[in-house]
Each structure stands twice: as structure tokens, then as C-alpha cells.
Coordinates of C-alpha atoms in Angstrom, one line a residue:
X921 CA 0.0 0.0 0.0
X922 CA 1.0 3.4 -1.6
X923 CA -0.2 6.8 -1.2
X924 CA 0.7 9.1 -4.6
X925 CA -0.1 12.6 -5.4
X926 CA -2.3 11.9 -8.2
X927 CA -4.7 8.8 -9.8
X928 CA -1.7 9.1 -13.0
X929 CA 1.0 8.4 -11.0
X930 CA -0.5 5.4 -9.5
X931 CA -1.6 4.0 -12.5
X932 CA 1.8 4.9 -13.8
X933 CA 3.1 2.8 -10.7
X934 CA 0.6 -0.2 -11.6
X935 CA 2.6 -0.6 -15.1
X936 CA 5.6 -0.4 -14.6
X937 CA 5.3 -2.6 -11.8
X938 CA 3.2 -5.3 -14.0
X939 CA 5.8 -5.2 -17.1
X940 CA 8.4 -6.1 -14.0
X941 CA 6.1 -9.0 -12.8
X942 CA 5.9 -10.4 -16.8
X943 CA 9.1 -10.2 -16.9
X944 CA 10.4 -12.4 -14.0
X945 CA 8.1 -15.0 -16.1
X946 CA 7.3 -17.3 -18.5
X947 CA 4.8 -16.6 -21.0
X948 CA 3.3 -20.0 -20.4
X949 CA 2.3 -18.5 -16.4
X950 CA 1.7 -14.8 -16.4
X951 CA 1.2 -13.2 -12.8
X952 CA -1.9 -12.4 -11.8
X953 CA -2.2 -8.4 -10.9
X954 CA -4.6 -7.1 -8.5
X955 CA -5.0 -3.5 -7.8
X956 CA -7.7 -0.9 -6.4
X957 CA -7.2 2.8 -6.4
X958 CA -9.0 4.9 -3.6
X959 CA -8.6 8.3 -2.8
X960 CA -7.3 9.3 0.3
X961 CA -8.3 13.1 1.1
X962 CA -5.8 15.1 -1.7
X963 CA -3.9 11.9 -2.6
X964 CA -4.8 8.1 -3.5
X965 CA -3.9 5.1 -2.1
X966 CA -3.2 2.4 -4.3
X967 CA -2.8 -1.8 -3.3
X968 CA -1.4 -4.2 -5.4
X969 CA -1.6 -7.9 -4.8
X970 CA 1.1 -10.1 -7.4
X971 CA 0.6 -14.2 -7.4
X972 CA 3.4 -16.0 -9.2
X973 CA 3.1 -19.5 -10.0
X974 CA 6.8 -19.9 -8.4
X975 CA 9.0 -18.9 -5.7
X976 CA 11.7 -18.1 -7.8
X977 CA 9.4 -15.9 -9.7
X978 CA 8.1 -13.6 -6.9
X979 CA 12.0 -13.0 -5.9
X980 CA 13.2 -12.4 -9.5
X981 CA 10.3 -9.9 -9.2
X982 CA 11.4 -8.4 -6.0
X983 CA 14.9 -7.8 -6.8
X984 CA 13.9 -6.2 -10.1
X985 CA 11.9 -3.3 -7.9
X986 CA 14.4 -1.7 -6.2
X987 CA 13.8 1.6 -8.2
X988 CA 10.1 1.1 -8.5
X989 CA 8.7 1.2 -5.2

């Protein structure tokens, strides 16, 4: 959970954090992305729930968001 300035940034967040999870795997398995938006007074808060099929997946992921989140 996220708070951003602005609906765009968050949905800005939400790709770039989804072409990371496809990334980390195989085409056969894509993640499965959750997300909800809500605003929270001048800001939103955004959530984002990633399942991988693997493990190895969800820390190939992990590593690759160090200048994401």
C-alpha cells in the first residue's frame, strides 16, 4: 500500500510494476495483478496484490523493484 499525489501516478506505478512481474516470467504462467485505487483526502492510495506461480518468480520480481517502489 501506496499513497501518490495523483490517480496518474499510480496507474503509472501499476505498469511499470506489471511489465516487471511479466518479466520475472514465463509466458506460459503470467502473474496475476490485483490493484484498487481509492482516494485518500488530496492523494490516492493504491494496493497491489502479485501471485506468481513460483517462488523463484516472486524474488526475480522483487529484486527487479528496487527503483520502483
Amino acid at each position: 500500500e501506496k499513497t501518490f499525489p495523483s490517480r496518474e501516478e499510480a496507474e503509472a506505478t501499476v505498469a511499470a510494476v506489471r511489465e516487471r512481474a511479466v518479466a520475472a516470467t514465463p509466458a506460459s504462467e503470467p502473474p496475476q495483478v490485483d490493484y484498487t485505487i481509492v482516494a485518500a483526502g488530496d492523494e490516492v492510495k493504491l494496493d497491489v496484490s502479485i501471485a506468481f506461480s513460483c517462488q523463484a518468480e516472486k524474488i526475480i520480481f522483487e529484486l527487479s523493484l528496487r527503483n520502483v517502489i
